[in-house]
Every structure is written in C-alpha cells, then in structure tokens.
Amino acid sequence: MKKLFVMLLVVLLVTGCSSQSSNDDTAVKTVGILQLMTHDALDLSRQGFVDALSDGGFVEGENLVIDYQNPESDQSNLTTMAESIMANDPDLVLAIATTPAQALQNINVDTPILATAVTDFVESGLVSSNEGGELIAGVSDGCPMDAQLDLLLEFDPDIHTIGIIYTSSEPNSKIQADQMVEEAAGRGLETIVKTVSDKTMIDDTLQSFGDDIDALYVPTDNNIASAMASVDIFAQEHSVPVLTGESNSCANGGLLSLGADYYEIGYQTGEMAVKILNGESSIEDFGVETQDELTVFYNSATAEKIGVTIPDSILQRGEDVAE
C-alpha cells in the first residue's frame, strides 16, 4: 500500500511539472518586429501595435517577448535581421513598412506575418488579393489619391504644376507617385517627378525643382520623411505648399495632409495580433484593412512661414499639427 502511494505521488508530481511546463510554454508568446527605420510615423505604428497587445492581455516582460530589430534602411542588414527574427521561431511577426514585409516573406514558411505602414499590399507583391486567406495580412496606410489632390486644389485651385519627390527604392513611394501622376493628368495638370536613392541627394534634388512647380507632393516615403527639414527649407525659399502623404511629415514642414493616423493603424494591426495569439483567429482569417476615417491635417506654422492663407473650409474640418 505504501509503495502504491509513493508511485502515485511520483506520477502526480511528474504530471504536475509537465502540465506547468506546458502552461508556461503556451503562456509566453514571442513576437518579432522588423521596422524599416526610425521616424515618427513608423515609431507610432509600433507603439500602437504594442499598446494593442498590452490591452489584449499580452504584456512585454510578463507573458510576451518582443524581438525588435531596425536596420535603419540598410538593405543588407534588413535581410540579416529578417533571418534573425525568423530563426527565433516567433509566434508571429510584424513588419513596419513594405520592404521589411517583403524581406520576411522571402524567407517565411509558415509564420503569420502582419504588416502596417504599407500602402498597397497587392502591388507590392505581398498578397494576391486584399481578401485574406494568406500568411500575410495587416492594415494599409493608403489614402485615395483623388481625395489628396482634391485637398490640394481646395487650398489653391490655380495650381497647375506639381512636383513629386520620392525614394526610388521604396515601392510604396513609387506606387503613390504613379497614382498622383495619373490623377493629375486626368485633371489636365502637369507633374515633374524626381527621385533620390538616399538622403544625401535630397537637398540638391529639391533645389533642382527651382521655381518650376506650384506645389510639391511628398508620398509616405520613409527616407524623405526623416529629412523633412530639407523640404521645409525648400518650401520657405520658394513659397511652395507641400502636400504630404502622412500627418507627421506635415507636422515637420509640410502644409497639408490627408491620411491615416499611424498610431491607430498600428493599434488596429495589434488587435489582429491579439486574436491570433490567443487562438481566436488565424492569419488566414484576416485580409488587408484600412483605417475607417481619414483625417485632414494642416500646419498653421508652415502657412505663416511660406506666406499663405489656409481656406476656412480646411480650417473648420482639419486638425492643426503645428508644433
């Protein structure tokens, strides 16, 4: 009898330890985050994502491990970091911007990939459609180009020539630039398009527009967003209104913007992650989403610096991002 009791006790202890170990394994989740570079919009997307995880019960340092890596736009490091994240066998990964999503996709087999701050998932080759059923899903920062051009012409109906500057290696930027060219042409407007390969070219490229443009369009270009001080200087020197693809660039020297709130699209992506991590949904259940409501942004300080007046119609419904 005593021997039987001891054996039973051993079985219970072993079972209990095994169960505890299993619970620990399932309780702690690992999420990889690959962010293209440091700047306001992408940082806000990451913060929104992490906050959504926390609100959903996944807290870093408690039941969540975050493997965050940022190559600061270095393409060779981007690939290396993508491989490093995947080597740790995460439960899911977040890509912030298009090229990190592409880098993760190129080496992925079965890990769920969520992406945000991506303009067009289909055109970038990340998914075959926005309807879902694939290993990649997320929230787009895309904004209808006709609405963006409407805003610019509401500011000044006499604009005829629009300059466009973007980074040639950023797929998102090329997509938006091409859309603006097409939309402007459909309204009888001219466009002058210039590209840069890195930050060192931005100043000279901006100056090469000279006085040939009535307005400048800057898409959600990560490279140029991090150098908006140069855009601000150019705008002041030539009294040129700048339409930006996102609000943080507007706050840092642009004049107008219509677009997504990057914290909110990050948070919306994080809500998807919570459902995947807690087993409520799989990545295939999600498609590509957009933010429900786009916001008009304007910068009153920029308006003063370049000597223009923002119409009341924009002031009444817009949000001033002047610092």
GROMACS .gro file of C-alpha atoms in nm:
model
  323
    1MET     CA    1   0.000   0.000   0.000
    2LYS     CA    2   0.281   0.235   0.093
    3LYS     CA    3   0.462   0.153  -0.228
    4LEU     CA    4   0.148   0.222  -0.431
    5PHE     CA    5   0.105   0.558  -0.259
    6VAL     CA    6   0.462   0.660  -0.338
    7MET     CA    7   0.424   0.562  -0.701
    8LEU     CA    8   0.101   0.757  -0.726
    9LEU     CA    9   0.267   1.061  -0.570
   10VAL     CA   10   0.552   1.044  -0.821
   11VAL     CA   11   0.309   1.023  -1.111
   12LEU     CA   12   0.117   1.325  -0.981
   13LEU     CA   13   0.436   1.528  -0.936
   14VAL     CA   14   0.564   1.443  -1.283
   15THR     CA   15   0.226   1.517  -1.438
   16GLY     CA   16   0.205   1.844  -1.249
   17CYS     CA   17   0.552   1.956  -1.357
   18SER     CA   18   0.478   1.861  -1.715
   19SER     CA   19   0.149   2.049  -1.706
   20GLN     CA   20   0.316   2.355  -1.552
   21SER     CA   21   0.588   2.349  -1.815
   22SER     CA   22   0.328   2.320  -2.088
   23ASN     CA   23   0.131   2.611  -1.944
   24ASP     CA   24   0.444   2.825  -1.928
   25ASP     CA   25   0.522   2.744  -2.290
   26THR     CA   26   0.178   2.842  -2.408
   27ALA     CA   27   0.152   3.147  -2.184
   28VAL     CA   28   0.463   3.325  -2.308
   29LYS     CA   29   0.442   3.439  -2.669
   30THR     CA   30   0.721   3.569  -2.890
   31VAL     CA   31   0.657   3.842  -3.144
   32GLY     CA   32   0.919   3.966  -3.388
   33ILE     CA   33   0.905   4.326  -3.509
   34LEU     CA   34   1.106   4.439  -3.810
   35GLN     CA   35   1.088   4.816  -3.865
   36LEU     CA   36   1.248   4.975  -4.169
   37MET     CA   37   1.389   5.281  -3.995
   38THR     CA   38   1.338   5.529  -3.713
   39HIS     CA   39   1.099   5.814  -3.774
   40ASP     CA   40   0.777   5.942  -3.624
   41ALA     CA   41   0.519   5.760  -3.835
   42LEU     CA   42   0.680   5.416  -3.811
   43ASP     CA   43   0.755   5.462  -3.440
   44LEU     CA   44   0.390   5.548  -3.380
   45SER     CA   45   0.280   5.237  -3.568
   46ARG     CA   46   0.498   5.022  -3.346
   47GLN     CA   47   0.372   5.190  -3.030
   48GLY     CA   48   0.011   5.144  -3.134
   49PHE     CA   49   0.076   4.776  -3.206
   50VAL     CA   50   0.244   4.716  -2.869
   51ASP     CA   51  -0.031   4.904  -2.685
   52ALA     CA   52  -0.297   4.690  -2.853
   53LEU     CA   53  -0.111   4.376  -2.745
   54SER     CA   54  -0.096   4.506  -2.388
   55ASP     CA   55  -0.465   4.598  -2.388
   56GLY     CA   56  -0.538   4.250  -2.519
   57GLY     CA   57  -0.352   4.085  -2.231
   58PHE     CA   58  -0.007   4.032  -2.384
   59VAL     CA   59   0.242   4.239  -2.184
   60GLU     CA   60   0.612   4.252  -2.258
   61GLY     CA   61   0.814   4.117  -1.965
   62GLU     CA   62   0.521   3.915  -1.835
   63ASN     CA   63   0.378   3.683  -2.098
   64LEU     CA   64   0.528   3.842  -2.408
   65VAL     CA   65   0.877   3.857  -2.558
   66ILE     CA   66   0.931   4.115  -2.834
   67ASP     CA   67   1.227   4.072  -3.069
   68TYR     CA   68   1.254   4.424  -3.213
   69GLN     CA   69   1.504   4.495  -3.490
   70ASN     CA   70   1.564   4.804  -3.701
   71PRO     CA   71   1.823   4.820  -3.984
   72GLU     CA   72   1.781   5.197  -4.035
   73SER     CA   73   1.711   5.140  -4.407
   74ASP     CA   74   2.027   4.937  -4.468
   75GLN     CA   75   1.906   4.671  -4.711
   76SER     CA   76   2.175   4.414  -4.631
   77ASN     CA   77   2.105   4.447  -4.260
   78LEU     CA   78   1.733   4.425  -4.334
   79THR     CA   79   1.776   4.076  -4.479
   80THR     CA   80   2.005   3.967  -4.194
   81MET     CA   81   1.761   4.092  -3.932
   82ALA     CA   82   1.467   3.923  -4.104
   83GLU     CA   83   1.658   3.595  -4.093
   84SER     CA   84   1.748   3.651  -3.727
   85ILE     CA   85   1.386   3.713  -3.630
   86MET     CA   86   1.262   3.404  -3.813
   87ALA     CA   87   1.541   3.190  -3.666
   88ASN     CA   88   1.392   3.251  -3.320
   89ASP     CA   89   1.069   3.080  -3.429
   90PRO     CA   90   0.828   3.358  -3.324
   91ASP     CA   91   0.456   3.304  -3.286
   92LEU     CA   92   0.402   3.589  -3.531
   93VAL     CA   93   0.593   3.883  -3.677
   94LEU     CA   94   0.510   4.244  -3.751
   95ALA     CA   95   0.662   4.423  -4.049
   96ILE     CA   96   0.653   4.801  -4.036
   97ALA     CA   97   0.676   4.928  -4.397
   98THR     CA   98   0.686   4.744  -4.727
   99THR     CA   99   1.046   4.628  -4.764
  100PRO     CA  100   1.058   4.463  -4.418
  101ALA     CA  101   0.738   4.275  -4.511
  102GLN     CA  102   0.898   4.162  -4.837
  103ALA     CA  103   1.217   4.055  -4.658
  104LEU     CA  104   1.022   3.847  -4.408
  105GLN     CA  105   0.802   3.700  -4.680
  106ASN     CA  106   1.106   3.586  -4.880
  107ILE     CA  107   1.228   3.358  -4.600
  108ASN     CA  108   0.899   3.264  -4.437
  109VAL     CA  109   0.739   2.921  -4.447
  110ASP     CA  110   0.451   2.918  -4.202
  111THR     CA  111   0.486   3.206  -3.953
  112PRO     CA  112   0.197   3.456  -3.955
  113ILE     CA  113   0.311   3.795  -4.085
  114LEU     CA  114   0.122   4.112  -4.003
  115ALA     CA  115   0.222   4.436  -4.172
  116THR     CA  116   0.139   4.800  -4.129
  117ALA     CA  117   0.252   5.128  -4.290
  118VAL     CA  118   0.223   4.951  -4.627
  119THR     CA  119   0.038   5.142  -4.897
  120ASP     CA  120  -0.058   4.866  -5.140
  121PHE     CA  121  -0.018   4.503  -5.035
  122VAL     CA  122  -0.113   4.368  -5.378
  123GLU     CA  123   0.107   4.596  -5.590
  124SER     CA  124   0.398   4.524  -5.355
  125GLY     CA  125   0.359   4.150  -5.417
  126LEU     CA  126   0.279   4.071  -5.055
  127VAL     CA  127  -0.063   3.919  -5.124
  128SER     CA  128  -0.257   3.815  -5.432
  129SER     CA  129  -0.568   4.000  -5.311
  130ASN     CA  130  -0.683   4.204  -5.014
  131GLU     CA  131  -0.948   3.950  -4.922
  132GLY     CA  132  -0.734   3.729  -4.697
  133GLY     CA  133  -0.660   3.358  -4.685
  134GLU     CA  134  -0.282   3.406  -4.695
  135LEU     CA  135   0.009   3.415  -4.450
  136ILE     CA  136   0.026   3.796  -4.468
  137ALA     CA  137  -0.240   4.042  -4.356
  138GLY     CA  138  -0.245   4.385  -4.198
  139VAL     CA  139  -0.355   4.747  -4.220
  140SER     CA  140  -0.272   4.975  -4.512
  141ASP     CA  141  -0.181   5.340  -4.474
  142GLY     CA  142  -0.310   5.406  -4.823
  143CYS     CA  143  -0.528   5.706  -4.897
  144PRO     CA  144  -0.727   5.768  -5.218
  145MET     CA  145  -0.519   5.987  -5.444
  146ASP     CA  146  -0.820   6.173  -5.581
  147ALA     CA  147  -0.908   6.287  -5.228
  148GLN     CA  148  -0.550   6.403  -5.167
  149LEU     CA  149  -0.545   6.605  -5.486
  150ASP     CA  150  -0.890   6.744  -5.403
  151LEU     CA  151  -0.745   6.878  -5.078
  152LEU     CA  152  -0.452   7.044  -5.253
  153LEU     CA  153  -0.678   7.211  -5.509
  154GLU     CA  154  -0.919   7.316  -5.238
  155PHE     CA  155  -0.626   7.503  -5.088
  156ASP     CA  156  -0.537   7.662  -5.423
  157PRO     CA  157  -0.747   7.595  -5.736
  158ASP     CA  158  -0.485   7.774  -5.950
  159ILE     CA  159  -0.216   7.506  -5.901
  160HIS     CA  160  -0.109   7.375  -6.243
  161THR     CA  161   0.230   7.205  -6.195
  162ILE     CA  162   0.300   6.963  -5.911
  163GLY     CA  163   0.647   6.845  -5.818
  164ILE     CA  164   0.684   6.491  -5.681
  165ILE     CA  165   0.988   6.362  -5.496
  166TYR     CA  166   1.038   6.010  -5.366
  167THR     CA  167   1.299   5.743  -5.295
  168SER     CA  168   1.346   5.509  -5.590
  169SER     CA  169   1.399   5.201  -5.371
  170GLU     CA  170   1.073   5.240  -5.177
  171PRO     CA  171   0.788   5.052  -5.352
  172ASN     CA  172   0.520   5.236  -5.155
  173SER     CA  173   0.651   5.570  -5.276
  174LYS     CA  174   0.660   5.473  -5.643
  175ILE     CA  175   0.303   5.347  -5.624
  176GLN     CA  176   0.182   5.676  -5.479
  177ALA     CA  177   0.389   5.886  -5.719
  178ASP     CA  178   0.246   5.699  -6.018
  179GLN     CA  179  -0.106   5.743  -5.879
  180MET     CA  180  -0.054   6.117  -5.839
  181VAL     CA  181   0.081   6.148  -6.194
  182GLU     CA  182  -0.223   5.965  -6.329
  183GLU     CA  183  -0.471   6.159  -6.118
  184ALA     CA  184  -0.314   6.495  -6.206
  185ALA     CA  185  -0.306   6.412  -6.577
  186GLY     CA  186  -0.674   6.327  -6.565
  187ARG     CA  187  -0.740   6.682  -6.448
  188GLY     CA  188  -0.516   6.848  -6.701
  189LEU     CA  189  -0.237   6.920  -6.451
  190GLU     CA  190   0.135   6.876  -6.512
  191THR     CA  191   0.375   6.684  -6.288
  192ILE     CA  192   0.752   6.689  -6.255
  193VAL     CA  193   0.885   6.374  -6.092
  194LYS     CA  194   1.228   6.341  -5.933
  195THR     CA  195   1.374   6.051  -5.738
  196VAL     CA  196   1.656   6.008  -5.488
  197SER     CA  197   1.845   5.697  -5.384
  198ASP     CA  198   1.947   5.819  -5.039
  199LYS     CA  199   1.933   6.117  -4.803
  200THR     CA  200   2.244   6.279  -4.944
  201MET     CA  201   2.059   6.356  -5.269
  202ILE     CA  202   1.751   6.519  -5.117
  203ASP     CA  203   1.874   6.879  -5.085
  204ASP     CA  204   2.010   6.903  -5.439
  205THR     CA  205   1.709   6.727  -5.588
  206LEU     CA  206   1.468   6.963  -5.415
  207GLN     CA  207   1.659   7.267  -5.535
  208SER     CA  208   1.651   7.134  -5.891
  209PHE     CA  209   1.274   7.198  -5.898
  210GLY     CA  210   1.354   7.567  -5.873
  211ASP     CA  211   1.050   7.783  -5.942
  212ASP     CA  212   0.904   7.539  -6.194
  213ILE     CA  213   0.637   7.398  -5.963
  214ASP     CA  214   0.330   7.543  -5.793
  215ALA     CA  215   0.316   7.273  -5.524
  216LEU     CA  216   0.516   6.973  -5.403
  217TYR     CA  217   0.381   6.627  -5.323
  218VAL     CA  218   0.572   6.400  -5.082
  219PRO     CA  219   0.424   6.049  -5.051
  220THR     CA  220   0.459   5.829  -4.743
  221ASP     CA  221   0.829   5.799  -4.818
  222ASN     CA  222   1.028   5.686  -4.515
  223ASN     CA  223   1.357   5.830  -4.636
  224ILE     CA  224   1.220   6.176  -4.714
  225ALA     CA  225   1.001   6.177  -4.402
  226SER     CA  226   1.319   6.158  -4.199
  227ALA     CA  227   1.456   6.464  -4.384
  228MET     CA  228   1.155   6.694  -4.381
  229ALA     CA  229   1.374   6.976  -4.253
  230SER     CA  230   1.516   6.998  -4.606
  231VAL     CA  231   1.167   7.004  -4.755
  232ASP     CA  232   1.072   7.277  -4.510
  233ILE     CA  233   1.366   7.494  -4.617
  234PHE     CA  234   1.285   7.448  -4.985
  235ALA     CA  235   0.918   7.533  -4.927
  236GLN     CA  236   1.010   7.855  -4.747
  237GLU     CA  237   1.263   7.961  -5.011
  238HIS     CA  238   1.017   7.913  -5.297
  239SER     CA  239   0.684   7.975  -5.114
  240VAL     CA  240   0.566   7.631  -5.225
  241PRO     CA  241   0.281   7.448  -5.047
  242VAL     CA  242   0.372   7.087  -4.965
  243LEU     CA  243   0.114   6.809  -4.963
  244THR     CA  244   0.238   6.510  -4.763
  245GLY     CA  245   0.116   6.153  -4.755
  246GLU     CA  246   0.104   6.138  -4.376
  247SER     CA  247   0.050   6.374  -4.085
  248ASN     CA  248   0.392   6.353  -3.922
  249SER     CA  249   0.560   6.486  -4.235
  250CYS     CA  250   0.301   6.762  -4.236
  251ALA     CA  251   0.393   6.846  -3.877
  252ASN     CA  252   0.761   6.856  -3.971
  253GLY     CA  253   0.739   7.106  -4.254
  254GLY     CA  254   0.451   7.015  -4.482
  255LEU     CA  255   0.141   7.229  -4.524
  256LEU     CA  256  -0.141   6.981  -4.587
  257SER     CA  257  -0.208   6.611  -4.550
  258LEU     CA  258  -0.495   6.369  -4.577
  259GLY     CA  259  -0.426   6.030  -4.440
  260ALA     CA  260  -0.419   5.765  -4.176
  261ASP     CA  261  -0.323   5.806  -3.813
  262TYR     CA  262  -0.016   5.584  -3.780
  263TYR     CA  263  -0.073   5.508  -3.414
  264GLU     CA  264  -0.427   5.397  -3.497
  265ILE     CA  265  -0.329   5.171  -3.788
  266GLY     CA  266  -0.060   5.017  -3.566
  267TYR     CA  267  -0.321   4.961  -3.296
  268GLN     CA  268  -0.563   4.812  -3.547
  269THR     CA  269  -0.291   4.570  -3.658
  270GLY     CA  270  -0.222   4.484  -3.294
  271GLU     CA  271  -0.586   4.389  -3.247
  272MET     CA  272  -0.540   4.132  -3.523
  273ALA     CA  273  -0.231   4.002  -3.344
  274VAL     CA  274  -0.418   3.957  -3.016
  275LYS     CA  275  -0.678   3.736  -3.184
  276ILE     CA  276  -0.406   3.525  -3.346
  277LEU     CA  277  -0.201   3.488  -3.027
  278ASN     CA  278  -0.497   3.386  -2.814
  279GLY     CA  279  -0.610   3.130  -3.071
  280GLU     CA  280  -0.933   3.307  -3.156
  281SER     CA  281  -0.835   3.355  -3.522
  282SER     CA  282  -0.567   3.251  -3.767
  283ILE     CA  283  -0.375   3.476  -4.005
  284GLU     CA  284  -0.584   3.340  -4.294
  285ASP     CA  285  -0.896   3.488  -4.136
  286PHE     CA  286  -0.767   3.840  -4.198
  287GLY     CA  287  -0.723   4.037  -4.515
  288VAL     CA  288  -0.590   4.387  -4.573
  289GLU     CA  289  -0.776   4.654  -4.380
  290THR     CA  290  -0.769   5.032  -4.389
  291GLN     CA  291  -0.842   5.292  -4.126
  292ASP     CA  292  -1.212   5.371  -4.118
  293GLU     CA  293  -1.179   5.750  -4.116
  294LEU     CA  294  -0.910   5.962  -4.279
  295THR     CA  295  -0.821   6.297  -4.128
  296VAL     CA  296  -0.738   6.634  -4.284
  297PHE     CA  297  -0.424   6.784  -4.133
  298TYR     CA  298  -0.275   7.129  -4.181
  299ASN     CA  299   0.022   7.316  -4.039
  300SER     CA  300  -0.055   7.678  -3.946
  301ALA     CA  301   0.311   7.748  -3.867
  302THR     CA  302   0.418   7.639  -4.215
  303ALA     CA  303   0.144   7.853  -4.368
  304GLU     CA  304   0.284   8.156  -4.189
  305LYS     CA  305   0.642   8.076  -4.290
  306ILE     CA  306   0.563   8.043  -4.661
  307GLY     CA  307   0.318   8.333  -4.657
  308VAL     CA  308  -0.008   8.163  -4.749
  309THR     CA  309  -0.358   8.156  -4.603
  310ILE     CA  310  -0.536   7.827  -4.544
  311PRO     CA  311  -0.902   7.844  -4.652
  312ASP     CA  312  -1.171   7.835  -4.384
  313SER     CA  313  -1.317   7.519  -4.536
  314ILE     CA  314  -0.997   7.335  -4.444
  315LEU     CA  315  -0.953   7.506  -4.108
  316GLN     CA  316  -1.304   7.413  -3.997
  317ARG     CA  317  -1.269   7.039  -4.053
  318GLY     CA  318  -0.894   6.990  -4.025
  319GLU     CA  319  -0.652   6.928  -3.740
  320ASP     CA  320  -0.363   7.171  -3.687
  321VAL     CA  321  -0.035   6.979  -3.640
  322ALA     CA  322   0.185   7.286  -3.595
  323GLU     CA  323   0.439   7.238  -3.315
   0.00000   0.00000   0.00000
